[in-house]
PDB file of C-alpha atoms in Angstrom:
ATOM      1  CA  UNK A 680       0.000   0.000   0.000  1.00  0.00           C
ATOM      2  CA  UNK A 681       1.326   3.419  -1.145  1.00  0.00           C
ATOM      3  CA  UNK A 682       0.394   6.609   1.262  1.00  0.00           C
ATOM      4  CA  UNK A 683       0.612   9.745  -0.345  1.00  0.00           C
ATOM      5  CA  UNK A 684       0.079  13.171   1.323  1.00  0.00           C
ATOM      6  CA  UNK A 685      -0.513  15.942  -1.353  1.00  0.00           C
ATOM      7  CA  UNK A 686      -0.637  19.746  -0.205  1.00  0.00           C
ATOM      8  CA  UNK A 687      -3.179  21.906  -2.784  1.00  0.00           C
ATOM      9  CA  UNK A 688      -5.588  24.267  -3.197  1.00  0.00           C
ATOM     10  CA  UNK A 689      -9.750  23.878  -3.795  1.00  0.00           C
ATOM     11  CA  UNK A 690      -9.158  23.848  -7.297  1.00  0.00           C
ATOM     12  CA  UNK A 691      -7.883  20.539  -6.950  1.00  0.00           C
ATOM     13  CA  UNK A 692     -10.249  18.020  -8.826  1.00  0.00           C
ATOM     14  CA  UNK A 693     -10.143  15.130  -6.610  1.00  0.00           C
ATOM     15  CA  UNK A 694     -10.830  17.474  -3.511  1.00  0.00           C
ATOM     16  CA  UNK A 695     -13.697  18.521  -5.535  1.00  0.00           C
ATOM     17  CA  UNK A 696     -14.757  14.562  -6.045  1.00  0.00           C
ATOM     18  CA  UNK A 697     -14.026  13.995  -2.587  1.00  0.00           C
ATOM     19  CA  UNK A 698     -16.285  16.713  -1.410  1.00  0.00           C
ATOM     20  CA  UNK A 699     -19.022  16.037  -3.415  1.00  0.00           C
ATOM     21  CA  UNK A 700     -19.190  12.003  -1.629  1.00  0.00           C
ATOM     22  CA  UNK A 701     -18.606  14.328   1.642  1.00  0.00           C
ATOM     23  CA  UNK A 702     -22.080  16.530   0.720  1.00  0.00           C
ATOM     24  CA  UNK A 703     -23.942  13.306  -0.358  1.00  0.00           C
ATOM     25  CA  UNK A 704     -23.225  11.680   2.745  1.00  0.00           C
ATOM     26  CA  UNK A 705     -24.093  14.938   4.512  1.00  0.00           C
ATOM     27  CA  UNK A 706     -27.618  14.836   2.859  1.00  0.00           C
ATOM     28  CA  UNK A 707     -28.315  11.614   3.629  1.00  0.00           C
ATOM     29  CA  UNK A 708     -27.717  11.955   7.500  1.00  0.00           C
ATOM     30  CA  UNK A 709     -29.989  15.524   7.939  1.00  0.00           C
ATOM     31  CA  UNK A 710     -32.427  15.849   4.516  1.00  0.00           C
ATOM     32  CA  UNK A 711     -33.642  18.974   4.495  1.00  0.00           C
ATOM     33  CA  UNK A 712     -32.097  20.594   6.987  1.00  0.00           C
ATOM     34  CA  UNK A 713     -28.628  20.367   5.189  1.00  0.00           C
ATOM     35  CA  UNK A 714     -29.251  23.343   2.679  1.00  0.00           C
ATOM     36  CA  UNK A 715     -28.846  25.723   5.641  1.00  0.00           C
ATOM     37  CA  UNK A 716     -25.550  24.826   5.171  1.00  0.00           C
ATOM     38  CA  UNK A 717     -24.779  25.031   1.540  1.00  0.00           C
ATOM     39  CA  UNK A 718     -23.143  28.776   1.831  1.00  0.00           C
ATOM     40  CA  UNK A 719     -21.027  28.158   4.527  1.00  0.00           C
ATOM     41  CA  UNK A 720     -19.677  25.106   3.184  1.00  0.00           C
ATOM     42  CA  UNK A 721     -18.658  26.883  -0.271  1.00  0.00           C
ATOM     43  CA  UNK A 722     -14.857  26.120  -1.171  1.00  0.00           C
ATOM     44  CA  UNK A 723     -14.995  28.997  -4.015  1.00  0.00           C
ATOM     45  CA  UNK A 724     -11.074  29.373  -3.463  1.00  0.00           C
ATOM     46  CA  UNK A 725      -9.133  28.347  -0.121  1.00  0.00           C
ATOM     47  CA  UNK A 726      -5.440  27.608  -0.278  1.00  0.00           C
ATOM     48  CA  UNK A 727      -5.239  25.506   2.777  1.00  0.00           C
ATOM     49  CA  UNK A 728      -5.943  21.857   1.066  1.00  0.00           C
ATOM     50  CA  UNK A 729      -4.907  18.261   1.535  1.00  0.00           C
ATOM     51  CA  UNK A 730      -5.507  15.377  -0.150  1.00  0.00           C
ATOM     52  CA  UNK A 731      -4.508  11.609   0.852  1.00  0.00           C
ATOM     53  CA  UNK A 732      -4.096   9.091  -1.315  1.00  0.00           C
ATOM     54  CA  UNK A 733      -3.869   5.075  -1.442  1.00  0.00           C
ATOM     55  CA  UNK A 734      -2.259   3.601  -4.393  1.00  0.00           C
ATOM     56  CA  UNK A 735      -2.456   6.537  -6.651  1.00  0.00           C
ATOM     57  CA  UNK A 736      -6.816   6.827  -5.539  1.00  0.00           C
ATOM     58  CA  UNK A 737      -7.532   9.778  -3.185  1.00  0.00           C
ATOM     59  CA  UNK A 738      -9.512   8.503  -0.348  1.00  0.00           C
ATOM     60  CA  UNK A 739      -9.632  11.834   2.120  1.00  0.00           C
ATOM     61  CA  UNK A 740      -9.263  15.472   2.101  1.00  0.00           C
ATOM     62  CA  UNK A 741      -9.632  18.244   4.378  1.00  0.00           C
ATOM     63  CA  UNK A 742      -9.197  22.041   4.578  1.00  0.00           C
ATOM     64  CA  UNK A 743      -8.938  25.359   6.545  1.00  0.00           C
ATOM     65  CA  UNK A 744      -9.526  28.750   5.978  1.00  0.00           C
ATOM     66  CA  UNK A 745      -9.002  31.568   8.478  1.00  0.00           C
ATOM     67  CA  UNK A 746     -10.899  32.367  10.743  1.00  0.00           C
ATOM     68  CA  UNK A 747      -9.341  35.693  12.442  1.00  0.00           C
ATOM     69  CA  UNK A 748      -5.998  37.064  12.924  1.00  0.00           C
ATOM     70  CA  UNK A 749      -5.290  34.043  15.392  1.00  0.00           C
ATOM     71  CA  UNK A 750      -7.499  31.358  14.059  1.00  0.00           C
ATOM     72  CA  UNK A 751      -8.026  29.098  11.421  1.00  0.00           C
ATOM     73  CA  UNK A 752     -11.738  26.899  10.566  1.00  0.00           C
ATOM     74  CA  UNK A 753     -11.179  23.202   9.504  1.00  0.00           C
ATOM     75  CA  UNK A 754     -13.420  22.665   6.410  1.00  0.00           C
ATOM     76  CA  UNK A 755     -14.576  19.487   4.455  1.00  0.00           C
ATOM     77  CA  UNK A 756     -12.913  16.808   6.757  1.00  0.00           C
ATOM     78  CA  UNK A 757     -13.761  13.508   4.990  1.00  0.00           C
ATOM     79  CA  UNK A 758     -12.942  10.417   4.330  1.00  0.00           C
ATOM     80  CA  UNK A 759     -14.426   7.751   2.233  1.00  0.00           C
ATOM     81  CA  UNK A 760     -16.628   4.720   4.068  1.00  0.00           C
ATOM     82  CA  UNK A 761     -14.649   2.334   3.178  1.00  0.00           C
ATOM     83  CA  UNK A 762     -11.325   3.729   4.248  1.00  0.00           C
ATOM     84  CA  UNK A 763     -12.681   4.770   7.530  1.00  0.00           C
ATOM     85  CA  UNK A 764     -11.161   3.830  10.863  1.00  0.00           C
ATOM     86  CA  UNK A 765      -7.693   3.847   9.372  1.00  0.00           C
ATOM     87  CA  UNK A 766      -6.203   6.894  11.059  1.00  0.00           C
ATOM     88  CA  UNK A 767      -6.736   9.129   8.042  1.00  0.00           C
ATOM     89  CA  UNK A 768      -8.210  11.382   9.312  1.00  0.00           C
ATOM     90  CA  UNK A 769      -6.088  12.099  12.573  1.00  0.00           C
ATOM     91  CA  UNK A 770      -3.796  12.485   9.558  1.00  0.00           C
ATOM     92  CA  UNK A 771      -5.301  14.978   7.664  1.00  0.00           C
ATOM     93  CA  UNK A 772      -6.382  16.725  10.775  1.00  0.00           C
ATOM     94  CA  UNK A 773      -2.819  17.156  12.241  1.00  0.00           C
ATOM     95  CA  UNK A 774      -1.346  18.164   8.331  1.00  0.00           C
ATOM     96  CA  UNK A 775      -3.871  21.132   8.842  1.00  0.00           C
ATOM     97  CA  UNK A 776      -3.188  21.781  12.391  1.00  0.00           C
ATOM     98  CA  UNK A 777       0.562  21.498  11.070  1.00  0.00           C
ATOM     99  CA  UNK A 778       0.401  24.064   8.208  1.00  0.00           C
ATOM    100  CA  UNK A 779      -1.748  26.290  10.360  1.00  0.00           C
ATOM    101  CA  UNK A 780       1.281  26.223  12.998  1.00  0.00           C
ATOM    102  CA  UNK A 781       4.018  26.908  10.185  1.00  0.00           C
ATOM    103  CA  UNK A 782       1.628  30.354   9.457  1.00  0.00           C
ATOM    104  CA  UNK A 783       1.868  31.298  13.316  1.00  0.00           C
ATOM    105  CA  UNK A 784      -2.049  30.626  14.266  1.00  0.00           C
ATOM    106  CA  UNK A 785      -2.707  29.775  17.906  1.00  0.00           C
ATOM    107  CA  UNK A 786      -5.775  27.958  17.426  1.00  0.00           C
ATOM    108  CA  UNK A 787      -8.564  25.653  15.271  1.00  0.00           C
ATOM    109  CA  UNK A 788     -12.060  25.958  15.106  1.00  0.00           C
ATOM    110  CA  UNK A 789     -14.348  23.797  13.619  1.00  0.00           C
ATOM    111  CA  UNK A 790     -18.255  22.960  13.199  1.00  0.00           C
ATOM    112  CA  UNK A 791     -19.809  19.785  12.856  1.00  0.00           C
ATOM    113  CA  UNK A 792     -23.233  18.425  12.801  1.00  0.00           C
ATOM    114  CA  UNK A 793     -24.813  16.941  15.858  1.00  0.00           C
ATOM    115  CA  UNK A 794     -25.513  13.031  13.837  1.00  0.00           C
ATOM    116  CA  UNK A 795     -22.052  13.121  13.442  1.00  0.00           C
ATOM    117  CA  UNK A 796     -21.063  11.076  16.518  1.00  0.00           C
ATOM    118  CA  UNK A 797     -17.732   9.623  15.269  1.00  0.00           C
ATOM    119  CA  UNK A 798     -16.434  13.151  13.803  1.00  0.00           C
ATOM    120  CA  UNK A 799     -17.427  14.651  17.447  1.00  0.00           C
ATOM    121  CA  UNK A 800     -15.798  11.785  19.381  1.00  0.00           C
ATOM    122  CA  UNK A 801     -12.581  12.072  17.217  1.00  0.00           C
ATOM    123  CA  UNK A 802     -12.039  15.807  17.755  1.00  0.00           C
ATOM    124  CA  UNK A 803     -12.955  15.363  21.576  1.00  0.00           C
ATOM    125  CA  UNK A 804     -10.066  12.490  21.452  1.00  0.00           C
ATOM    126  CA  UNK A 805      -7.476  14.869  19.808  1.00  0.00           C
ATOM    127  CA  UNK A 806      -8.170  17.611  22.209  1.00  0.00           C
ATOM    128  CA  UNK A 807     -10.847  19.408  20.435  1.00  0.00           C
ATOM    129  CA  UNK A 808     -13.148  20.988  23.542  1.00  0.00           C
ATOM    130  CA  UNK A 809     -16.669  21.690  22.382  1.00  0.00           C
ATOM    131  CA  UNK A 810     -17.226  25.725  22.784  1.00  0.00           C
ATOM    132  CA  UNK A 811     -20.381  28.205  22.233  1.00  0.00           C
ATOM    133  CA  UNK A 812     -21.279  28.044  18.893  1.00  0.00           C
ATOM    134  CA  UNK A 813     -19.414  30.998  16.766  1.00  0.00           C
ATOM    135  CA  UNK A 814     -20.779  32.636  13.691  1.00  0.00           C
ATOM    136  CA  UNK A 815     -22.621  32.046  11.580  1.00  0.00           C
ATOM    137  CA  UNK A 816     -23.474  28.973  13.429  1.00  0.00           C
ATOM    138  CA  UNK A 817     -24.979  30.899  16.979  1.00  0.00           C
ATOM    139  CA  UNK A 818     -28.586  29.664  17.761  1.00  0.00           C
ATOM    140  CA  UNK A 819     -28.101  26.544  15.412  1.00  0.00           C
ATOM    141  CA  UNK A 820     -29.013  23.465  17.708  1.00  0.00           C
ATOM    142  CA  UNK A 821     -27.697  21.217  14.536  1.00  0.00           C
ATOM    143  CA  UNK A 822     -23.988  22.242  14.908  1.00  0.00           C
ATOM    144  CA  UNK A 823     -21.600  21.510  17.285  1.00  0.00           C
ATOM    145  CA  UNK A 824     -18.839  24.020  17.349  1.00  0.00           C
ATOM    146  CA  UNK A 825     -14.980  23.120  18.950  1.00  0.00           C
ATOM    147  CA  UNK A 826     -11.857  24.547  19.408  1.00  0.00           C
ATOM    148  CA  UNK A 827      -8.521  23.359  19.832  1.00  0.00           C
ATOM    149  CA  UNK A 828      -4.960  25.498  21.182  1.00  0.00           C
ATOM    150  CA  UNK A 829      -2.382  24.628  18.413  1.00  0.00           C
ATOM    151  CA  UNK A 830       1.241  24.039  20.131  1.00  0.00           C
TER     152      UNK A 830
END
């Protein structure tokens, strides 16, 4: 098996592929309720990209934008089902948390939806602390907001 870590931009077709699978799974879990989300999850242009790949086929992704002076958001955190439970996403999570580190920001925000019980149990298990719920997600009972101290 051949790992392959590739640093990009949103442009990136296969982020685009991935993402897609990411926003079909996404309407699956929550119907309806999903197209609140549809502007804030708009990758129109974000440099902050990573891709993993398995033997040439990329299988996860993940991205941040910032947030403020001193923060960055992690955006589009997925994973295909069947290469869940691998550690690929700790990986692409710490890559981001890495890059945002190299470009001096002290900490990581992120939303996620309240069905998604693995996603919140692997942020709480990588030191991710569940917070109020920051804009535009305040008075949203579907998200779950967290933030994390990057060291």
């Amino acid at each position: 098996m051949s790992l392959k870590i590739l640093n990009t931009d949103s442009m990136n077709i296969d982020f685009m592929k991935l993402i897609k699978l990411l926003d079909d799974d996404l309407n699956k879990r929550y119907g309806e309720i999903q197209k609140q989300y549809f502007k804030h999850n708009k990758v129109d242009y974000i440099k902050e990209v990573v891709i993993i790949y398995i033997d040439g086929v990329p299988v996860a992704c993940g991205a941040f934008k910032e947030h403020n002076a001193d923060s960055i958001e992690l955006k589009r955190i997925f994973v295909k089902k069947e290469n869940r439970r691998q550690g690929l996403s700790k990986l692409i999570i710490n890559e981001l948390e890495g890059l945002g580190i190299m470009k001096e920001y002290k900490y990581s925000l992120l939303e996620t939806g309240i069905k998604q019980y693995e996603a919140i149990n692997l942020y709480k298990n990588i030191g991710y602390e569940i917070i109020e719920n920051f804009e535009p997600y305040m008075g949203n009972n579907n998200s779950v907001c967290m933030k994390k101290e990057l060291q």
